Amino acid sequence: QGTGRPWLTLQTVAAVELKAPFAAGYSIKKTVTPVEQANKSLPAGQYTRGDVLRVKLEVNASADMTWVAITDPIPGGATILGSGLGRDSAIATQGEKARSGAGWPAFEERSFEAFRSYYEYLPKGTVKMEYTVRLNNVGDFALPPSRVEAMYAPEMFGEVPNARVKVEAAR
């Protein structure tokens, strides 16, 4: 009865390397700055075991959205500082800037694989956040893209590729 017709929406995700930033409602910019670096002569993207890095994320939202997740991966074995547990360093996190922008996180997750920030409501505009990470393992790490997405509107997302991170043994 009526003029309605069946319809279907299909979305697929493939594990294809991201070559350039992609923005579909959100854009994300990532800046990595060494806080403590044992060998300052190393080129960008190369560090020594034990180095401490400050990561700044800047997310620009094109529309108001509810339940937004921002995920930024870290190298394997690295520790995100600031939880106050174990061998955490309060001194290394002193220079972190407070969150800025209209959004306020409902929850922050500092896991062994990524920094995640969840927003119950993220208004249109720019939100900035910083976290500090200590590199604990030697290796050459290929990281997945940093991503921001509206959890209940998967078509609204943004990604930025991450450069390889090489961590050398301390001499």
PDB file of C-alpha atoms in Angstrom, residues 2-3 8 16 24 32 34 40 83 88 110 115 125 130 136 139 150 160 165 167 170:
ATOM      1  CA  GLY A   2       1.523   3.355  -0.956  1.00  0.00           C
ATOM      2  CA  THR A   3       4.403   4.498  -3.133  1.00  0.00           C
ATOM      3  CA  LEU A   8      19.352  -0.637   1.255  1.00  0.00           C
ATOM      4  CA  VAL A  16      44.013  -0.148   2.607  1.00  0.00           C
ATOM      5  CA  ALA A  24      34.084  13.642   5.600  1.00  0.00           C
ATOM      6  CA  VAL A  32      54.359  15.422  17.481  1.00  0.00           C
ATOM      7  CA  PRO A  34      59.831  15.735  21.492  1.00  0.00           C
ATOM      8  CA  LYS A  40      68.659  15.290  19.286  1.00  0.00           C
ATOM      9  CA  SER A  83      47.240   8.369  34.478  1.00  0.00           C
ATOM     10  CA  ASP A  88      54.123   7.628  35.520  1.00  0.00           C
ATOM     11  CA  ARG A 110      44.817   5.776  27.771  1.00  0.00           C
ATOM     12  CA  PHE A 115      44.750   7.417  23.115  1.00  0.00           C
ATOM     13  CA  GLY A 125      34.210  24.166  15.427  1.00  0.00           C
ATOM     14  CA  GLU A 130      47.341  17.014  24.043  1.00  0.00           C
ATOM     15  CA  ASN A 136      59.613   1.976  25.733  1.00  0.00           C
ATOM     16  CA  GLY A 139      61.563  -1.165  16.664  1.00  0.00           C
ATOM     17  CA  ALA A 150      30.643  10.127  14.979  1.00  0.00           C
ATOM     18  CA  VAL A 160      45.058  11.357   8.866  1.00  0.00           C
ATOM     19  CA  VAL A 165      58.131   5.693  13.935  1.00  0.00           C
ATOM     20  CA  VAL A 167      62.859   3.736  17.934  1.00  0.00           C
ATOM     21  CA  ALA A 170      69.825   3.819  23.871  1.00  0.00           C
TER      22      ALA A 170
END
